[in-house]
């Protein structure tokens, strides 16, 4: 019985090795006009965002979140281009390497520091090479959850337990 439990624990650890992280932007402060203009720069400084992670923007008063399309728009707080989300909470899934720029478009909030740059992976967006196949490539990280489920089913099944 102990050996079966050992395999189940290994399967769980292997499946969680590539687990995604959900980040609440600004942590307890949330998405708000900061008291320090570099608040969000400081918030991202110790984070390592990877594809598969997600961001959650939470706010309680009058705010929104706009993903602008360039650093120039971010720097100048351009409020007209991009994807606007006006209802809290907003979850943004980080799907690929690249740099993303988010601002609040309400009044002067952006110029007061309510903006954040998110560098995903190496921060460089690359186009995938053309594929010669309709099937996606096999990856080990995609295989672990399936293997975990099979092992859990097999070893947790009463028919396989030796008394």
PDB file of C-alpha atoms in Angstrom:
ATOM      1  CA  UNK A   1       0.000   0.000   0.000  1.00  0.00           C
ATOM      2  CA  UNK A   2       2.817   2.397   0.869  1.00  0.00           C
ATOM      3  CA  UNK A   3       4.436   1.923  -2.525  1.00  0.00           C
ATOM      4  CA  UNK A   4       1.177   2.878  -4.259  1.00  0.00           C
ATOM      5  CA  UNK A   5       0.927   6.060  -2.195  1.00  0.00           C
ATOM      6  CA  UNK A   6       4.514   6.855  -3.146  1.00  0.00           C
ATOM      7  CA  UNK A   7       3.648   6.710  -6.869  1.00  0.00           C
ATOM      8  CA  UNK A   8       0.569   8.878  -6.380  1.00  0.00           C
ATOM      9  CA  UNK A   9       2.640  11.539  -4.605  1.00  0.00           C
ATOM     10  CA  UNK A  10       5.239  11.464  -7.398  1.00  0.00           C
ATOM     11  CA  UNK A  11       2.487  11.848  -9.991  1.00  0.00           C
ATOM     12  CA  UNK A  12       1.034  14.873  -8.180  1.00  0.00           C
ATOM     13  CA  UNK A  13       4.435  16.518  -7.849  1.00  0.00           C
ATOM     14  CA  UNK A  14       5.214  15.958 -11.510  1.00  0.00           C
ATOM     15  CA  UNK A  15       1.857  17.369 -12.590  1.00  0.00           C
ATOM     16  CA  UNK A  16       2.267  20.470 -10.461  1.00  0.00           C
ATOM     17  CA  UNK A  17       5.850  21.188 -11.610  1.00  0.00           C
ATOM     18  CA  UNK A  18       4.615  23.339 -14.474  1.00  0.00           C
ATOM     19  CA  UNK A  19       1.676  24.816 -12.575  1.00  0.00           C
ATOM     20  CA  UNK A  20       0.637  28.289 -13.644  1.00  0.00           C
ATOM     21  CA  UNK A  21       0.598  31.202 -11.223  1.00  0.00           C
ATOM     22  CA  UNK A  22      -2.215  33.715 -10.807  1.00  0.00           C
ATOM     23  CA  UNK A  23      -0.972  37.179  -9.860  1.00  0.00           C
ATOM     24  CA  UNK A  24      -3.256  39.785  -8.325  1.00  0.00           C
ATOM     25  CA  UNK A  25      -1.958  43.054  -9.769  1.00  0.00           C
ATOM     26  CA  UNK A  26      -0.821  45.265  -6.896  1.00  0.00           C
ATOM     27  CA  UNK A  27      -1.399  42.456  -4.367  1.00  0.00           C
ATOM     28  CA  UNK A  28      -3.499  43.816  -1.458  1.00  0.00           C
ATOM     29  CA  UNK A  29      -3.560  47.331  -2.957  1.00  0.00           C
ATOM     30  CA  UNK A  30      -5.145  46.024  -6.126  1.00  0.00           C
ATOM     31  CA  UNK A  31      -5.587  48.192  -9.221  1.00  0.00           C
ATOM     32  CA  UNK A  32      -5.743  51.757  -7.902  1.00  0.00           C
ATOM     33  CA  UNK A  33      -4.080  55.147  -8.235  1.00  0.00           C
ATOM     34  CA  UNK A  34      -0.895  54.541  -6.247  1.00  0.00           C
ATOM     35  CA  UNK A  35       0.512  56.893  -3.629  1.00  0.00           C
ATOM     36  CA  UNK A  36       3.949  56.331  -5.183  1.00  0.00           C
ATOM     37  CA  UNK A  37       4.199  56.738  -8.985  1.00  0.00           C
ATOM     38  CA  UNK A  38       6.618  53.778  -9.197  1.00  0.00           C
ATOM     39  CA  UNK A  39       4.379  51.447  -7.149  1.00  0.00           C
ATOM     40  CA  UNK A  40       3.557  49.075 -10.048  1.00  0.00           C
ATOM     41  CA  UNK A  41       7.164  49.092 -11.310  1.00  0.00           C
ATOM     42  CA  UNK A  42       8.208  48.011  -7.816  1.00  0.00           C
ATOM     43  CA  UNK A  43       5.408  45.424  -7.715  1.00  0.00           C
ATOM     44  CA  UNK A  44       6.626  43.646 -10.894  1.00  0.00           C
ATOM     45  CA  UNK A  45      10.327  43.872  -9.943  1.00  0.00           C
ATOM     46  CA  UNK A  46      10.394  40.562  -8.033  1.00  0.00           C
ATOM     47  CA  UNK A  47       7.921  38.699 -10.266  1.00  0.00           C
ATOM     48  CA  UNK A  48       8.722  36.227 -13.016  1.00  0.00           C
ATOM     49  CA  UNK A  49       5.763  35.993 -15.390  1.00  0.00           C
ATOM     50  CA  UNK A  50       5.618  32.963 -17.674  1.00  0.00           C
ATOM     51  CA  UNK A  51       3.261  31.804 -20.432  1.00  0.00           C
ATOM     52  CA  UNK A  52       0.343  30.040 -18.753  1.00  0.00           C
ATOM     53  CA  UNK A  53       0.243  32.471 -15.819  1.00  0.00           C
ATOM     54  CA  UNK A  54      -2.582  34.958 -15.391  1.00  0.00           C
ATOM     55  CA  UNK A  55      -3.085  38.462 -14.033  1.00  0.00           C
ATOM     56  CA  UNK A  56      -6.127  39.557 -12.050  1.00  0.00           C
ATOM     57  CA  UNK A  57      -6.936  43.253 -11.910  1.00  0.00           C
ATOM     58  CA  UNK A  58      -9.207  44.073  -8.932  1.00  0.00           C
ATOM     59  CA  UNK A  59     -10.584  47.511  -8.125  1.00  0.00           C
ATOM     60  CA  UNK A  60     -13.336  48.935  -5.964  1.00  0.00           C
ATOM     61  CA  UNK A  61     -13.833  52.505  -7.122  1.00  0.00           C
ATOM     62  CA  UNK A  62     -13.913  54.108 -10.573  1.00  0.00           C
ATOM     63  CA  UNK A  63     -11.218  52.439 -12.650  1.00  0.00           C
ATOM     64  CA  UNK A  64     -10.767  50.288 -15.731  1.00  0.00           C
ATOM     65  CA  UNK A  65      -7.898  48.496 -17.428  1.00  0.00           C
ATOM     66  CA  UNK A  66      -6.799  49.023 -21.020  1.00  0.00           C
ATOM     67  CA  UNK A  67      -4.183  46.822 -22.654  1.00  0.00           C
ATOM     68  CA  UNK A  68      -2.458  49.275 -24.971  1.00  0.00           C
ATOM     69  CA  UNK A  69      -0.683  48.068 -28.084  1.00  0.00           C
ATOM     70  CA  UNK A  70       2.760  49.680 -27.714  1.00  0.00           C
ATOM     71  CA  UNK A  71       5.291  51.107 -25.273  1.00  0.00           C
ATOM     72  CA  UNK A  72       4.823  54.551 -26.850  1.00  0.00           C
ATOM     73  CA  UNK A  73       1.088  54.441 -26.064  1.00  0.00           C
ATOM     74  CA  UNK A  74       1.907  53.229 -22.555  1.00  0.00           C
ATOM     75  CA  UNK A  75       4.471  55.985 -21.954  1.00  0.00           C
ATOM     76  CA  UNK A  76       2.136  58.709 -23.240  1.00  0.00           C
ATOM     77  CA  UNK A  77      -0.977  57.193 -21.586  1.00  0.00           C
ATOM     78  CA  UNK A  78      -2.772  56.975 -24.947  1.00  0.00           C
ATOM     79  CA  UNK A  79      -6.324  55.955 -24.123  1.00  0.00           C
ATOM     80  CA  UNK A  80      -7.758  55.117 -27.540  1.00  0.00           C
ATOM     81  CA  UNK A  81      -6.084  51.918 -28.748  1.00  0.00           C
ATOM     82  CA  UNK A  82      -6.307  48.446 -27.261  1.00  0.00           C
ATOM     83  CA  UNK A  83      -8.646  46.206 -25.323  1.00  0.00           C
ATOM     84  CA  UNK A  84     -10.709  48.019 -22.652  1.00  0.00           C
ATOM     85  CA  UNK A  85     -12.133  46.169 -19.625  1.00  0.00           C
ATOM     86  CA  UNK A  86     -14.462  48.138 -17.380  1.00  0.00           C
ATOM     87  CA  UNK A  87     -15.804  45.594 -14.876  1.00  0.00           C
ATOM     88  CA  UNK A  88     -13.710  44.291 -11.982  1.00  0.00           C
ATOM     89  CA  UNK A  89     -12.239  41.739 -11.668  1.00  0.00           C
ATOM     90  CA  UNK A  90     -10.473  41.351 -15.013  1.00  0.00           C
ATOM     91  CA  UNK A  91      -8.389  38.246 -15.677  1.00  0.00           C
ATOM     92  CA  UNK A  92      -5.714  38.382 -18.364  1.00  0.00           C
ATOM     93  CA  UNK A  93      -4.200  35.069 -19.441  1.00  0.00           C
ATOM     94  CA  UNK A  94      -0.536  35.301 -20.357  1.00  0.00           C
ATOM     95  CA  UNK A  95      -0.281  33.007 -23.373  1.00  0.00           C
ATOM     96  CA  UNK A  96       3.124  33.754 -24.903  1.00  0.00           C
ATOM     97  CA  UNK A  97       6.438  35.509 -24.401  1.00  0.00           C
ATOM     98  CA  UNK A  98       6.204  39.245 -24.921  1.00  0.00           C
ATOM     99  CA  UNK A  99       5.777  42.552 -23.150  1.00  0.00           C
ATOM    100  CA  UNK A 100       2.280  43.749 -22.286  1.00  0.00           C
ATOM    101  CA  UNK A 101       1.250  47.258 -21.257  1.00  0.00           C
ATOM    102  CA  UNK A 102      -1.797  48.082 -19.118  1.00  0.00           C
ATOM    103  CA  UNK A 103      -3.166  51.482 -18.095  1.00  0.00           C
ATOM    104  CA  UNK A 104      -6.228  52.967 -16.420  1.00  0.00           C
ATOM    105  CA  UNK A 105      -8.023  55.427 -18.720  1.00  0.00           C
ATOM    106  CA  UNK A 106     -10.038  57.258 -16.045  1.00  0.00           C
ATOM    107  CA  UNK A 107      -9.025  60.925 -15.765  1.00  0.00           C
ATOM    108  CA  UNK A 108      -5.341  61.383 -14.888  1.00  0.00           C
ATOM    109  CA  UNK A 109      -4.977  57.922 -13.261  1.00  0.00           C
ATOM    110  CA  UNK A 110      -2.407  56.715 -15.808  1.00  0.00           C
ATOM    111  CA  UNK A 111      -0.196  59.792 -15.499  1.00  0.00           C
ATOM    112  CA  UNK A 112      -0.421  59.402 -11.702  1.00  0.00           C
ATOM    113  CA  UNK A 113       1.114  55.913 -11.995  1.00  0.00           C
ATOM    114  CA  UNK A 114      -1.835  53.552 -12.502  1.00  0.00           C
ATOM    115  CA  UNK A 115      -0.105  51.601 -15.236  1.00  0.00           C
ATOM    116  CA  UNK A 116       1.966  48.450 -15.344  1.00  0.00           C
ATOM    117  CA  UNK A 117       4.343  46.744 -17.764  1.00  0.00           C
ATOM    118  CA  UNK A 118       4.319  42.939 -17.717  1.00  0.00           C
ATOM    119  CA  UNK A 119       7.277  41.102 -19.229  1.00  0.00           C
ATOM    120  CA  UNK A 120       6.243  37.507 -19.997  1.00  0.00           C
ATOM    121  CA  UNK A 121       9.073  34.991 -20.307  1.00  0.00           C
ATOM    122  CA  UNK A 122      11.993  36.709 -22.021  1.00  0.00           C
ATOM    123  CA  UNK A 123       9.732  39.634 -22.970  1.00  0.00           C
ATOM    124  CA  UNK A 124      10.278  39.124 -26.684  1.00  0.00           C
ATOM    125  CA  UNK A 125       7.310  38.229 -28.826  1.00  0.00           C
ATOM    126  CA  UNK A 126       8.167  35.772 -31.545  1.00  0.00           C
ATOM    127  CA  UNK A 127       6.069  34.341 -34.309  1.00  0.00           C
ATOM    128  CA  UNK A 128       5.933  30.563 -34.265  1.00  0.00           C
ATOM    129  CA  UNK A 129       7.597  28.826 -37.195  1.00  0.00           C
ATOM    130  CA  UNK A 130       5.232  27.571 -39.874  1.00  0.00           C
ATOM    131  CA  UNK A 131       3.891  24.146 -39.107  1.00  0.00           C
ATOM    132  CA  UNK A 132       3.906  21.281 -41.579  1.00  0.00           C
ATOM    133  CA  UNK A 133       1.373  19.403 -39.524  1.00  0.00           C
ATOM    134  CA  UNK A 134      -2.125  20.039 -38.257  1.00  0.00           C
ATOM    135  CA  UNK A 135      -1.194  18.294 -35.013  1.00  0.00           C
ATOM    136  CA  UNK A 136       0.454  20.307 -32.238  1.00  0.00           C
ATOM    137  CA  UNK A 137       3.856  19.093 -31.053  1.00  0.00           C
ATOM    138  CA  UNK A 138       3.957  16.667 -28.140  1.00  0.00           C
ATOM    139  CA  UNK A 139       5.334  18.232 -24.974  1.00  0.00           C
ATOM    140  CA  UNK A 140       6.163  16.614 -21.670  1.00  0.00           C
ATOM    141  CA  UNK A 141       4.315  19.334 -19.732  1.00  0.00           C
ATOM    142  CA  UNK A 142       1.127  18.423 -21.598  1.00  0.00           C
ATOM    143  CA  UNK A 143       1.688  14.741 -20.826  1.00  0.00           C
ATOM    144  CA  UNK A 144       2.063  14.993 -16.998  1.00  0.00           C
ATOM    145  CA  UNK A 145      -1.592  15.735 -16.139  1.00  0.00           C
ATOM    146  CA  UNK A 146      -2.716  12.758 -18.242  1.00  0.00           C
ATOM    147  CA  UNK A 147      -0.138  10.463 -16.656  1.00  0.00           C
ATOM    148  CA  UNK A 148      -1.142  11.704 -13.201  1.00  0.00           C
ATOM    149  CA  UNK A 149      -4.802  10.955 -13.832  1.00  0.00           C
ATOM    150  CA  UNK A 150      -4.010   7.450 -15.115  1.00  0.00           C
ATOM    151  CA  UNK A 151      -1.785   6.675 -12.142  1.00  0.00           C
ATOM    152  CA  UNK A 152      -4.321   8.035  -9.667  1.00  0.00           C
ATOM    153  CA  UNK A 153      -7.080   5.947 -11.225  1.00  0.00           C
ATOM    154  CA  UNK A 154      -4.993   2.792 -11.342  1.00  0.00           C
ATOM    155  CA  UNK A 155      -3.476   3.018  -7.870  1.00  0.00           C
ATOM    156  CA  UNK A 156      -6.563   4.369  -6.136  1.00  0.00           C
ATOM    157  CA  UNK A 157      -8.832   1.679  -7.562  1.00  0.00           C
ATOM    158  CA  UNK A 158      -9.786  -0.897  -4.855  1.00  0.00           C
ATOM    159  CA  UNK A 159      -9.226  -3.744  -7.347  1.00  0.00           C
ATOM    160  CA  UNK A 160      -5.485  -2.990  -7.375  1.00  0.00           C
ATOM    161  CA  UNK A 161      -4.936  -2.681  -3.627  1.00  0.00           C
ATOM    162  CA  UNK A 162      -3.169  -5.690  -2.096  1.00  0.00           C
ATOM    163  CA  UNK A 163      -4.356  -6.456   1.419  1.00  0.00           C
TER     164      UNK A 163
END
